Short mmCIF file of C-alpha atoms in Angstrom, two decimals:
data_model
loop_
_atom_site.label_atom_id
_atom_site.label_comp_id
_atom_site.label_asym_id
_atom_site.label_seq_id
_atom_site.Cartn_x
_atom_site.Cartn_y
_atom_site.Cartn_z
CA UNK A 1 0.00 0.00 0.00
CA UNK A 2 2.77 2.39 0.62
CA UNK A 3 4.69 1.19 -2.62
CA UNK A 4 6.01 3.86 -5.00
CA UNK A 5 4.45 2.34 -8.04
CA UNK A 6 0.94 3.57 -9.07
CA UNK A 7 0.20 -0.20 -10.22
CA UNK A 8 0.53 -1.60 -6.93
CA UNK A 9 -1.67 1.15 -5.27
CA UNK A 10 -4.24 0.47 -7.46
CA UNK A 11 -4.04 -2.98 -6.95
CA UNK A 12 -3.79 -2.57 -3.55
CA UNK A 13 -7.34 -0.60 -3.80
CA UNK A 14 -8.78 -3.10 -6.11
CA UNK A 15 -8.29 -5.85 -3.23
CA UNK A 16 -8.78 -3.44 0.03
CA UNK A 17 -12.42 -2.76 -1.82
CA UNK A 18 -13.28 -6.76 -3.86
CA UNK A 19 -11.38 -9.02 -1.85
CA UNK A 20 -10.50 -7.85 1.57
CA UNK A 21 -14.08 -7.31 2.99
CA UNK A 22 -14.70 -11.03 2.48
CA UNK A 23 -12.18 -11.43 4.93
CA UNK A 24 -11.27 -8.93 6.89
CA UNK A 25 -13.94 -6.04 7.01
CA UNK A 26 -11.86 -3.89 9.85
CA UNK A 27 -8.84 -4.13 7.74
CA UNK A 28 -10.47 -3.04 4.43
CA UNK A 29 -11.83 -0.15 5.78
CA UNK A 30 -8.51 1.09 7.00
CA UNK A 31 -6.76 0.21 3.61
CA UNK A 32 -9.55 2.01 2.07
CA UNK A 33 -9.33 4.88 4.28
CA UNK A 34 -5.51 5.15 4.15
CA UNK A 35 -5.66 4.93 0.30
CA UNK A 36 -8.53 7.57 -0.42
CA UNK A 37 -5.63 10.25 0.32
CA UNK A 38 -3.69 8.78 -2.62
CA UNK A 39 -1.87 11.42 -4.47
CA UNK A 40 -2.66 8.95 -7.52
CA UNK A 41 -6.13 9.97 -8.09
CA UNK A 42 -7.52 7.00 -9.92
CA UNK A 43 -6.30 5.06 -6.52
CA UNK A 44 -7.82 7.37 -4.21
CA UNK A 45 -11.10 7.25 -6.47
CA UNK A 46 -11.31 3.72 -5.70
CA UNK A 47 -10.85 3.93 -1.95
CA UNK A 48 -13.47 6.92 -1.84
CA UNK A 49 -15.95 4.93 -3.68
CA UNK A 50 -15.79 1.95 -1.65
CA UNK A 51 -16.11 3.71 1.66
CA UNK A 52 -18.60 5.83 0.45
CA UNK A 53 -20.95 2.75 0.35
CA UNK A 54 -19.06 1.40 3.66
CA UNK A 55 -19.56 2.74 7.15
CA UNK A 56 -17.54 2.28 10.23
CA UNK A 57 -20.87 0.68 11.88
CA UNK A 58 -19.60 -2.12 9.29
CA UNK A 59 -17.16 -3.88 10.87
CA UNK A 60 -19.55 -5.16 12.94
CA UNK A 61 -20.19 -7.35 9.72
CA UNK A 62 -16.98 -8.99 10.40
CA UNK A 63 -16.97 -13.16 11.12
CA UNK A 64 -14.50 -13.53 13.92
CA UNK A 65 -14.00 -17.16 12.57
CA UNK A 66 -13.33 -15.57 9.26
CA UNK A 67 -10.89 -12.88 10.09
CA UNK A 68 -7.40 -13.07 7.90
CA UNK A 69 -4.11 -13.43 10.65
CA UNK A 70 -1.23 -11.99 9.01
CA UNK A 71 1.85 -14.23 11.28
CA UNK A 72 5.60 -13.62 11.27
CA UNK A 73 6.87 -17.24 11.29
CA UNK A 74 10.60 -16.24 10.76
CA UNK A 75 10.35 -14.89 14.67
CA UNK A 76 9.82 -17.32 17.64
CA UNK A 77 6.87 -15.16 18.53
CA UNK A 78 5.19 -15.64 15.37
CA UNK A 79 5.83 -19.15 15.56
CA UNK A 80 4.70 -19.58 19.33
CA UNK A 81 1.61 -17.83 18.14
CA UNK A 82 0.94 -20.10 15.42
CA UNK A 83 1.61 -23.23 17.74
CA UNK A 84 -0.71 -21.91 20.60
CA UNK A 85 -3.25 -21.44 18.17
CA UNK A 86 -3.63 -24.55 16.87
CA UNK A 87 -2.94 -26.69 20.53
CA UNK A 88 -6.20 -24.79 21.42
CA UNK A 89 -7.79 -26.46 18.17
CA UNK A 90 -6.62 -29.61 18.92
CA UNK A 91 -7.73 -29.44 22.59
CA UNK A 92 -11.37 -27.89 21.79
CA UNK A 93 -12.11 -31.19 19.22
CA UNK A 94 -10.10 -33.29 21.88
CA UNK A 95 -13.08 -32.15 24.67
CA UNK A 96 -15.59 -32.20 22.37
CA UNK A 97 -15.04 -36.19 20.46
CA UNK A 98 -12.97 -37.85 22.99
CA UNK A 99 -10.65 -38.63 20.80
CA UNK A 100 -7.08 -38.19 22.08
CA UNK A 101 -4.89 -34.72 20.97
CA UNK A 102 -2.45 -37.14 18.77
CA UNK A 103 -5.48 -38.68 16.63
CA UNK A 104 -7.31 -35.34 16.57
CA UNK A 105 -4.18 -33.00 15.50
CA UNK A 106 -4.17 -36.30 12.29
CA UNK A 107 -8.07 -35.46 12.56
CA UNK A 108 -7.64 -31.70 11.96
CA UNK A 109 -4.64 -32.15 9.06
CA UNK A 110 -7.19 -34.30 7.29
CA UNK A 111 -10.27 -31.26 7.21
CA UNK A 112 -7.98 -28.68 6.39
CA UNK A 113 -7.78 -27.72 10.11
CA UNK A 114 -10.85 -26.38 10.03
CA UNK A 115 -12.88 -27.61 13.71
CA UNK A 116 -16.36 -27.06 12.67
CA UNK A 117 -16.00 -29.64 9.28
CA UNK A 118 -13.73 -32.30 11.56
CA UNK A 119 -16.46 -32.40 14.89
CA UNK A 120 -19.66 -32.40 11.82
CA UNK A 121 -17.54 -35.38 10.62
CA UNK A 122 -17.12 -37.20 13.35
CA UNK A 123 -20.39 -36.62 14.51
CA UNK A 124 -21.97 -38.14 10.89
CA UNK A 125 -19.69 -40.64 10.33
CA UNK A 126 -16.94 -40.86 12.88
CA UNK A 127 -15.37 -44.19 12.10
CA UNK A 128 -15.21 -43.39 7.90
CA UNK A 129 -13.22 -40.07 8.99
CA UNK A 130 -11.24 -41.69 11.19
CA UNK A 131 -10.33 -44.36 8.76
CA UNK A 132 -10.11 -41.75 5.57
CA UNK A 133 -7.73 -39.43 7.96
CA UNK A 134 -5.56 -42.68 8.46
CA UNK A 135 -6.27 -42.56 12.42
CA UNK A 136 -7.69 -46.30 12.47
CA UNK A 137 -4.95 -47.52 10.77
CA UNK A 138 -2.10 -45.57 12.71
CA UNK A 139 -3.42 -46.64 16.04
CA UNK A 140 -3.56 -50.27 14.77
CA UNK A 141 0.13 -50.02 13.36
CA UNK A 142 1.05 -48.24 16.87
CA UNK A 143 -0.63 -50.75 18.78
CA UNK A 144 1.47 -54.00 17.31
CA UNK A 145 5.26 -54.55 18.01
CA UNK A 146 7.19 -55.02 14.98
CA UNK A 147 4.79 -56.51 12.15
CA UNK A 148 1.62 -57.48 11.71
CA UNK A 149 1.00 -61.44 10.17
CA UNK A 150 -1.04 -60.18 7.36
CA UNK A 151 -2.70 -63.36 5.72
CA UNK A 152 0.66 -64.90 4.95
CA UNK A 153 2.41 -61.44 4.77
CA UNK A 154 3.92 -59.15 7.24
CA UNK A 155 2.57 -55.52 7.17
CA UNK A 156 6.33 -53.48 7.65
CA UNK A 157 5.79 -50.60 9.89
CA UNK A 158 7.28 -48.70 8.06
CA UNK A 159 5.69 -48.20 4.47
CA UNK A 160 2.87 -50.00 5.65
CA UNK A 161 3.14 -52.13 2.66
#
């Protein structure tokens, strides 16, 4: 947004006023608000006319659950924050299914970490998501010492194969 080039700006306004608000309405309307002082007036056009149909009372439109977190993971911080974040998500569909944190953190991998889709399917079809997500299997593998008597085969515990 603060970029020298006129292109960028622009762009930048094109996805503060389109994209953002899907998002992030707080943060559009402060892109928006920063860019309608643009000395580039084409940019500043933009911003105008998307907070002209925008109000501050807005932001109340924003989804928590949909809010975009913008994370520095080259600092431990950043990192920690990120970690934190998703030992809560683990925990929350831990209380909630009963499953233990190691099978749900395979559990949350599998639906895109996304809690809501993971506890719907475990509450439709728990054993097909456990299976699909490989938990079933892993806890079988983990449960044995070194192979499985397959039939005549050994399973290796390894490549499973």
């Amino acid at each position: 947004v603060c970029a020298d080039s006129k292109v960028a700006r622009r762009i930048a306004a094109a996805w503060a006023s389109k994209f953002l608000p899907c998002f992030d309405m707080p943060v559009s309307l402060h892109v928006c608000s920063f860019l309608s002082t643009d000395v580039d007036p084409l940019v500043a056009a933009m911003a105008k006319k998307w907070l002209s149909s925008h109000r501050p009372s807005d932001v109340s439109m924003a989804n928590e659950e949909s809010l975009v977190s913008f994370l520095d993971l080259s600092t431990d911080e950043g990192t920690r924050s990120l970690q934190t974040s998703l030992d809560a998500e683990v925990k929350r569909l831990s209380d909630t299914s009963g499953l233990p944190m190691p099978a749900c953190r395979i559990v949350l991998t599998n639906c895109n970490f996304d809690v809501g889709k993971a506890q719907e399917g475990l509450e439709c079809g728990r054993s097909n998501l456990l299976e699909r997500a490989g938990v079933i299997a892993r806890s079988k593998v983990a449960s044995s010492t070194s192979a499985h008597q397959h039939g005549s085969r050994h399973l290796c515990l390894i490549c499973y194969d």
